[in-house]
């Protein structure tokens, strides 16, 4: 009976852990939207169908763009909170759990913007349009599964610089190699 009770305890502990993971505070998604309502970046940390994503985007963009600039940057939406901040012509929008601290979420947004600024040298909307893959890479260095993972700007920039070097090396070595011809296969 002691082995059956330990199995029961193990399964209860696993169930409790799963409940904690499901209920953990996290960012559900992050959006970068232009003043015209165009999506410049959309990172989803919770699975949604494409139809749901489109509906969510329409709802949130309509809510945020309709608000005057002087109003609070926090909105209640469904069972979540929308925390957003406008920088120049872009809105940085996050969806968080109701229990999350809005000010910490604003700091995460600001942290992301500061790193983008340092990486691109005074980031603008065009940087994000033409270098969206780098913006996603930076965001992935800061947030993993909707949780803040890296608070050091220097660390994020160092990793991004190393990634850029690897890409440049691969591009350079690819240009110096002879391209295979059809004759190589016969």
XYZ file of N, CA and C in Angstrom:
558
model
N 0.818 -1.206 0.000
C 0.000 0.000 0.000
C 0.853 1.258 0.000
N 2.054 1.178 0.568
C 2.893 2.368 0.596
C 3.332 2.755 -0.807
N 3.570 1.748 -1.672
C 3.950 2.070 -3.050
C 2.785 2.688 -3.812
N 1.560 2.231 -3.534
C 0.407 2.822 -4.214
C 0.155 4.242 -3.727
N 0.432 4.527 -2.452
C 0.248 5.894 -1.963
C 1.323 6.819 -2.515
N 2.561 6.303 -2.730
C 3.603 7.151 -3.313
C 3.294 7.448 -4.775
N 2.715 6.470 -5.486
C 2.299 6.709 -6.869
C 1.198 7.753 -6.897
N 0.279 7.651 -5.948
C -0.816 8.617 -5.863
C -0.267 10.006 -5.565
N 0.714 10.095 -4.638
C 1.326 11.383 -4.318
C 2.047 11.952 -5.528
N 2.775 11.080 -6.265
C 3.478 11.536 -7.465
C 2.503 12.089 -8.492
N 1.395 11.394 -8.706
C 0.423 11.878 -9.690
C -0.254 13.153 -9.197
N -0.497 13.265 -7.888
C -1.064 14.504 -7.336
C -0.086 15.661 -7.494
N 1.204 15.391 -7.260
C 2.216 16.436 -7.419
C 2.310 16.875 -8.878
N 2.252 15.911 -9.793
C 2.293 16.252 -11.220
C 1.077 17.080 -11.613
N -0.089 16.712 -11.106
C -1.306 17.468 -11.410
C -1.206 18.881 -10.851
N -0.660 19.013 -9.641
C -0.499 20.342 -9.042
C 0.484 21.181 -9.849
N 1.560 20.549 -10.326
C 2.536 21.260 -11.143
C 1.905 21.731 -12.445
N 1.136 20.872 -13.078
C 0.460 21.245 -14.326
C -0.498 22.405 -14.072
N -1.244 22.358 -12.964
C -2.147 23.463 -12.624
C -1.377 24.760 -12.439
N -0.221 24.700 -11.777
C 0.584 25.910 -11.576
C 1.091 26.446 -12.904
N 1.505 25.540 -13.798
C 1.998 25.987 -15.097
C 0.900 26.646 -15.915
N -0.281 26.071 -15.852
C -1.401 26.638 -16.604
C -1.780 27.997 -16.038
N -1.754 28.116 -14.718
C -2.161 29.353 -14.068
C -1.017 30.341 -13.899
N 0.182 30.020 -14.377
C 1.317 30.909 -14.149
C 1.116 32.228 -14.886
N 1.696 33.263 -14.314
C 1.606 34.586 -14.920
C 2.548 34.637 -16.112
N 2.041 35.136 -17.206
C 2.864 35.199 -18.401
C 2.268 36.169 -19.408
N 3.094 36.530 -20.359
C 2.623 37.307 -21.495
C 2.040 36.314 -22.488
N 0.806 36.551 -22.909
C 0.133 35.640 -23.844
C 0.559 35.902 -25.286
N 0.732 37.187 -25.620
C 1.238 37.550 -26.941
C 1.745 38.969 -26.914
N 2.608 39.289 -27.885
C 3.109 40.648 -28.050
C 2.892 41.049 -29.497
N 2.378 42.258 -29.675
C 2.099 42.786 -31.004
C 2.787 44.130 -31.167
N 3.298 44.403 -32.346
C 3.767 45.731 -32.715
C 2.886 46.176 -33.863
N 2.181 47.273 -33.641
C 1.183 47.757 -34.588
C 1.515 49.202 -34.957
N 1.400 49.531 -36.234
C 1.605 50.916 -36.663
C 0.362 51.742 -36.341
N 0.491 53.057 -36.435
C -0.668 53.931 -36.178
C -1.782 53.698 -37.187
N -1.451 53.137 -38.334
C -2.459 52.840 -39.353
C -3.108 51.475 -39.126
N -2.669 50.754 -38.108
C -3.259 49.461 -37.794
C -2.583 48.275 -38.463
N -1.437 48.496 -39.096
C -0.700 47.404 -39.747
C 0.130 46.653 -38.708
N 0.099 45.343 -38.784
C 0.881 44.516 -37.868
C 2.323 44.465 -38.355
N 3.242 44.855 -37.486
C 4.665 44.825 -37.824
C 5.380 43.640 -37.183
N 4.835 43.143 -36.076
C 5.388 41.966 -35.415
C 4.267 41.360 -34.585
N 4.145 40.064 -34.604
C 3.144 39.371 -33.780
C 3.778 38.092 -33.255
N 3.958 38.030 -31.960
C 4.548 36.849 -31.323
C 3.514 36.266 -30.375
N 3.121 35.025 -30.613
C 2.077 34.351 -29.839
C 2.726 33.308 -28.946
N 2.471 33.388 -27.654
C 3.029 32.430 -26.706
C 2.000 31.389 -26.271
N 0.784 31.557 -26.706
C -0.301 30.619 -26.439
C -0.873 30.239 -27.800
N -1.159 28.964 -28.024
C -1.646 28.572 -29.353
C -3.056 29.084 -29.644
N -3.213 29.672 -30.808
C -4.502 30.107 -31.335
C -4.567 29.664 -32.789
N -5.768 29.449 -33.286
C -5.914 29.184 -34.715
C -5.699 30.496 -35.460
N -5.462 30.415 -36.756
C -5.261 31.637 -37.538
C -6.505 32.519 -37.499
N -7.666 31.893 -37.508
C -8.925 32.641 -37.441
C -9.023 33.405 -36.115
N -8.656 32.740 -35.009
C -8.679 33.404 -33.701
C -7.664 34.539 -33.646
N -6.475 34.311 -34.196
C -5.451 35.362 -34.211
C -5.951 36.591 -34.961
N -6.570 36.376 -36.108
C -7.086 37.500 -36.897
C -8.160 38.265 -36.133
N -9.049 37.532 -35.463
C -10.112 38.172 -34.686
C -9.524 38.955 -33.510
N -8.561 38.359 -32.816
C -7.908 39.027 -31.690
C -7.213 40.292 -32.168
N -6.486 40.196 -33.264
C -5.809 41.370 -33.822
C -6.796 42.488 -34.125
N -7.904 42.157 -34.780
C -8.907 43.183 -35.112
C -9.442 43.844 -33.849
N -9.805 43.033 -32.853
C -10.368 43.571 -31.610
C -9.385 44.490 -30.899
N -8.175 44.010 -30.716
C -7.201 44.765 -29.927
C -6.740 46.013 -30.661
N -6.490 45.901 -31.943
C -6.074 47.077 -32.716
C -7.163 48.142 -32.671
N -8.410 47.747 -32.817
C -9.516 48.711 -32.758
C -9.587 49.376 -31.385
N -9.423 48.602 -30.319
C -9.483 49.168 -28.964
C -8.340 50.143 -28.709
N -7.124 49.734 -29.049
C -5.948 50.548 -28.727
C -5.896 51.807 -29.585
N -6.139 51.680 -30.874
C -6.047 52.848 -31.753
C -7.140 53.872 -31.480
N -8.267 53.435 -30.929
C -9.369 54.355 -30.654
C -9.141 55.177 -29.383
N -8.176 54.787 -28.562
C -7.958 55.475 -27.286
C -7.106 56.726 -27.467
N -7.491 57.819 -26.799
C -6.633 59.017 -26.812
C -5.294 58.728 -26.130
N -4.258 59.453 -26.533
C -2.902 59.214 -26.016
C -2.793 59.428 -24.514
N -3.613 60.313 -23.957
C -3.466 60.665 -22.543
C -4.124 59.671 -21.596
N -4.856 58.705 -22.132
C -5.494 57.709 -21.271
C -4.472 56.685 -20.787
N -4.866 55.956 -19.769
C -4.050 54.894 -19.175
C -3.665 53.855 -20.231
N -2.511 53.241 -20.064
C -2.015 52.246 -21.018
C -2.430 50.826 -20.674
N -3.437 50.667 -19.829
C -3.912 49.344 -19.426
C -5.382 49.218 -19.785
N -5.743 48.075 -20.343
C -7.133 47.792 -20.702
C -7.517 46.416 -20.195
N -8.766 46.259 -19.814
C -9.267 44.924 -19.523
C -9.850 44.373 -20.819
N -9.499 43.139 -21.123
C -9.974 42.489 -22.340
C -10.201 41.017 -22.020
N -11.449 40.586 -22.198
C -11.840 39.223 -21.842
C -11.412 38.967 -20.398
N -10.656 37.896 -20.147
C -10.170 37.625 -18.789
C -8.709 38.020 -18.629
N -8.238 38.939 -19.460
C -6.828 39.322 -19.472
C -6.683 40.833 -19.402
N -5.425 41.269 -19.357
C -5.101 42.687 -19.395
C -4.304 42.968 -20.654
N -4.625 44.057 -21.286
C -3.834 44.554 -22.403
C -2.993 45.695 -21.852
N -1.687 45.575 -22.023
C -0.749 46.620 -21.606
C -0.051 47.076 -22.875
N -0.081 48.384 -23.127
C 0.525 48.874 -24.366
C 1.254 50.175 -24.114
N 2.138 50.505 -25.031
C 2.878 51.762 -24.972
C 3.178 52.179 -26.399
N 3.005 53.456 -26.665
C 3.300 53.969 -28.007
C 4.689 54.593 -28.017
N 5.484 54.181 -28.968
C 6.798 54.766 -29.215
C 6.794 55.237 -30.660
N 6.894 56.547 -30.862
C 6.863 57.155 -32.198
C 5.608 56.689 -32.935
N 5.757 55.971 -34.032
C 4.581 55.569 -34.814
C 4.154 54.129 -34.544
N 4.749 53.484 -33.539
C 4.433 52.083 -33.251
C 3.822 51.903 -31.870
N 2.841 51.025 -31.810
C 2.271 50.599 -30.534
C 2.844 49.229 -30.200
N 3.411 49.107 -29.012
C 3.883 47.830 -28.490
C 2.796 47.342 -27.546
N 2.158 46.232 -27.885
C 0.973 45.755 -27.165
C 1.238 44.349 -26.634
N 0.921 44.145 -25.351
C 1.018 42.805 -24.775
C -0.311 42.430 -24.148
N -0.554 41.153 -24.085
C -1.706 40.608 -23.376
C -1.154 39.779 -22.227
N -1.558 40.109 -21.009
C -1.056 39.405 -19.831
C -2.214 38.880 -19.004
N -1.874 38.025 -18.067
C -2.866 37.531 -17.127
C -3.308 38.669 -16.216
N -4.512 38.571 -15.686
C -5.026 39.606 -14.792
C -4.163 39.802 -13.558
N -3.521 38.749 -13.093
C -2.714 38.838 -11.875
C -1.346 39.466 -12.120
N -0.946 39.618 -13.372
C 0.368 40.192 -13.669
C 0.415 41.667 -13.301
N 1.610 42.119 -12.976
C 1.846 43.515 -12.636
C 1.998 44.316 -13.934
N 1.134 45.293 -14.110
C 1.136 46.089 -15.345
C 2.430 46.875 -15.510
N 2.972 47.372 -14.393
C 4.184 48.185 -14.477
C 5.391 47.349 -14.895
N 5.447 46.121 -14.431
C 6.532 45.234 -14.866
C 6.394 44.945 -16.359
N 5.164 44.758 -16.811
C 4.942 44.515 -18.240
C 5.359 45.734 -19.061
N 5.061 46.936 -18.573
C 5.521 48.153 -19.257
C 7.048 48.205 -19.300
N 7.690 47.778 -18.223
C 9.155 47.745 -18.193
C 9.711 46.741 -19.199
N 9.043 45.614 -19.359
C 9.474 44.621 -20.355
C 9.373 45.225 -21.755
N 8.274 45.929 -22.022
C 8.118 46.600 -23.320
C 9.242 47.610 -23.521
N 9.498 48.428 -22.496
C 10.540 49.453 -22.592
C 11.920 48.809 -22.784
N 12.158 47.717 -22.094
C 13.418 46.967 -22.218
C 13.607 46.507 -23.670
N 12.560 45.973 -24.265
C 12.595 45.530 -25.659
C 12.895 46.708 -26.587
N 12.240 47.836 -26.354
C 12.444 49.022 -27.196
C 13.876 49.533 -27.067
N 14.406 49.560 -25.853
C 15.787 50.027 -25.664
C 16.784 49.133 -26.396
N 16.562 47.831 -26.352
C 17.465 46.911 -27.052
C 17.333 47.090 -28.567
N 16.105 47.247 -29.053
C 15.917 47.517 -30.486
C 16.634 48.802 -30.881
N 16.533 49.832 -30.042
C 17.196 51.111 -30.307
C 18.709 50.945 -30.417
N 19.286 50.213 -29.485
C 20.742 50.020 -29.512
C 21.154 49.151 -30.698
N 20.379 48.146 -30.997
C 20.730 47.235 -32.085
C 20.655 47.942 -33.438
N 19.560 48.651 -33.676
C 19.361 49.299 -34.972
C 19.914 50.720 -35.009
N 20.260 51.282 -33.856
C 20.697 52.672 -33.819
C 19.518 53.586 -34.075
N 18.721 53.834 -33.051
C 17.498 54.638 -33.147
C 16.495 53.961 -34.092
N 15.897 52.905 -33.596
C 15.001 52.059 -34.384
C 13.809 52.853 -34.922
N 13.385 52.519 -36.115
C 12.178 53.103 -36.691
C 11.341 51.974 -37.298
N 10.161 52.322 -37.733
C 9.243 51.324 -38.280
C 9.848 50.587 -39.477
N 10.582 51.299 -40.314
C 11.195 50.668 -41.492
C 12.216 49.603 -41.104
N 12.950 49.831 -39.992
C 13.889 48.806 -39.521
C 13.158 47.503 -39.235
N 11.981 47.617 -38.626
C 11.212 46.424 -38.274
C 10.568 45.783 -39.498
N 10.251 46.578 -40.495
C 9.664 46.028 -41.719
C 10.711 45.229 -42.494
N 11.904 45.824 -42.670
C 12.919 45.183 -43.504
C 13.814 44.207 -42.743
N 13.819 44.288 -41.426
C 14.648 43.394 -40.609
C 13.803 42.712 -39.546
N 12.610 42.280 -39.923
C 11.687 41.688 -38.956
C 12.268 40.453 -38.282
N 13.063 39.673 -39.038
C 13.645 38.458 -38.459
C 14.584 38.790 -37.299
N 15.287 39.915 -37.381
C 16.161 40.319 -36.283
C 15.343 40.793 -35.085
N 14.228 41.465 -35.341
C 13.358 41.896 -34.242
C 12.790 40.685 -33.510
N 12.384 39.662 -34.261
C 11.903 38.427 -33.631
C 13.020 37.757 -32.831
N 14.210 37.753 -33.385
C 15.336 37.123 -32.698
C 15.617 37.832 -31.372
N 15.594 39.156 -31.380
C 15.810 39.924 -30.148
C 14.715 39.614 -29.141
N 13.473 39.604 -29.587
C 12.363 39.292 -28.686
C 12.508 37.887 -28.110
N 12.950 36.942 -28.930
C 13.152 35.571 -28.451
C 14.282 35.477 -27.429
N 15.234 36.381 -27.481
C 16.296 36.405 -26.476
C 15.789 36.962 -25.149
N 14.785 37.834 -25.204
C 14.255 38.467 -23.988
C 13.177 37.608 -23.345
N 12.240 37.143 -24.148
C 11.103 36.367 -23.639
C 11.138 34.949 -24.192
N 10.919 33.994 -23.312
C 10.764 32.606 -23.734
C 9.450 32.118 -23.155
N 8.578 31.648 -24.016
C 7.251 31.156 -23.607
C 6.476 32.199 -22.809
N 6.665 33.461 -23.146
C 5.929 34.526 -22.483
C 6.493 34.936 -21.138
N 7.633 34.400 -20.763
C 8.275 34.716 -19.487
C 9.568 35.474 -19.753
N 9.842 36.487 -18.932
C 11.077 37.250 -19.052
C 12.260 36.345 -18.727
N 13.213 36.254 -19.648
C 14.373 35.384 -19.448
C 15.678 36.145 -19.348
N 15.801 37.259 -20.042
C 17.067 37.984 -20.026
C 16.825 39.459 -19.764
N 17.401 39.943 -18.677
C 17.226 41.349 -18.318
C 18.432 42.191 -18.715
N 19.523 41.555 -19.069
C 20.736 42.280 -19.422
C 20.713 42.675 -20.898
N 20.709 43.975 -21.136
C 20.735 44.462 -22.520
C 22.035 44.052 -23.207
N 23.136 44.131 -22.455
C 24.440 43.769 -23.028
C 24.465 42.310 -23.470
N 23.894 41.437 -22.663
C 23.874 40.010 -23.022
C 23.069 39.776 -24.292
N 21.915 40.409 -24.384
C 21.073 40.243 -25.573
C 21.799 40.768 -26.806
N 22.408 41.950 -26.694
C 23.113 42.529 -27.835
C 24.337 41.698 -28.218
N 25.020 41.129 -27.218
C 26.179 40.281 -27.497
C 25.755 39.029 -28.278
N 24.674 38.387 -27.846
C 24.183 37.187 -28.531
C 23.716 37.537 -29.945
N 23.037 38.664 -30.096
C 22.571 39.081 -31.430
C 23.748 39.401 -32.340
N 24.789 40.031 -31.779
C 25.995 40.304 -32.558
C 26.677 39.026 -33.006
N 26.731 38.041 -32.106
C 27.324 36.747 -32.460
C 26.509 36.070 -33.563
N 25.197 36.159 -33.465
C 24.326 35.578 -34.499
C 24.559 36.265 -35.847
N 24.685 37.591 -35.819
C 24.959 38.328 -37.057
C 26.289 37.892 -37.670
N 27.304 37.673 -36.824
C 28.615 37.231 -37.320
C 28.518 35.866 -37.979
N 27.759 34.969 -37.378
C 27.580 33.633 -37.956
C 26.906 33.732 -39.318
N 25.867 34.553 -39.401
C 25.147 34.718 -40.670
C 26.075 35.311 -41.729
N 26.861 36.337 -41.348
C 27.790 36.947 -42.301
C 28.837 35.945 -42.766
N 29.369 35.140 -41.828
C 30.363 34.127 -42.201
C 29.780 33.119 -43.177
N 28.556 32.686 -42.934
C 27.912 31.720 -43.830
C 27.661 32.331 -45.200
N 27.238 33.597 -45.220
C 27.010 34.257 -46.510
C 28.323 34.416 -47.263
N 29.389 34.804 -46.550
C 30.690 34.994 -47.189
C 31.229 33.678 -47.725
N 31.163 32.621 -46.904
C 31.685 31.327 -47.361
C 30.827 30.774 -48.497
N 29.551 31.085 -48.506
C 28.675 30.635 -49.585
C 28.990 31.315 -50.898
N 29.441 32.579 -50.845
C 29.778 33.306 -52.072
C 31.093 32.820 -52.665
N 31.993 32.329 -51.804
C 33.299 31.885 -52.292
C 33.285 30.456 -52.806
N 32.250 29.723 -52.500
C 32.166 28.343 -52.974
C 31.622 28.326 -54.399
N 32.095 27.342 -55.153
C 31.586 27.176 -56.501
C 30.169 26.628 -56.413
N 29.273 27.232 -57.120
C 27.893 26.775 -57.146
C 27.814 25.484 -57.943
N 27.083 24.482 -57.433
C 26.981 23.220 -58.185
C 26.268 23.445 -59.510
N 26.744 22.736 -60.503
C 26.101 22.829 -61.810
C 25.373 21.522 -62.084
N 24.588 21.510 -63.101
C 23.829 20.317 -63.474
C 24.771 19.178 -63.853
N 25.962 19.508 -64.368
C 26.941 18.487 -64.764
C 27.471 17.709 -63.557
N 27.434 18.323 -62.373
C 27.918 17.642 -61.168
C 27.065 16.438 -60.810
N 25.855 16.398 -61.288
C 24.941 15.322 -60.919
C 24.911 14.193 -61.942
N 25.631 14.325 -63.064
C 25.621 13.293 -64.109
C 26.992 12.746 -64.356
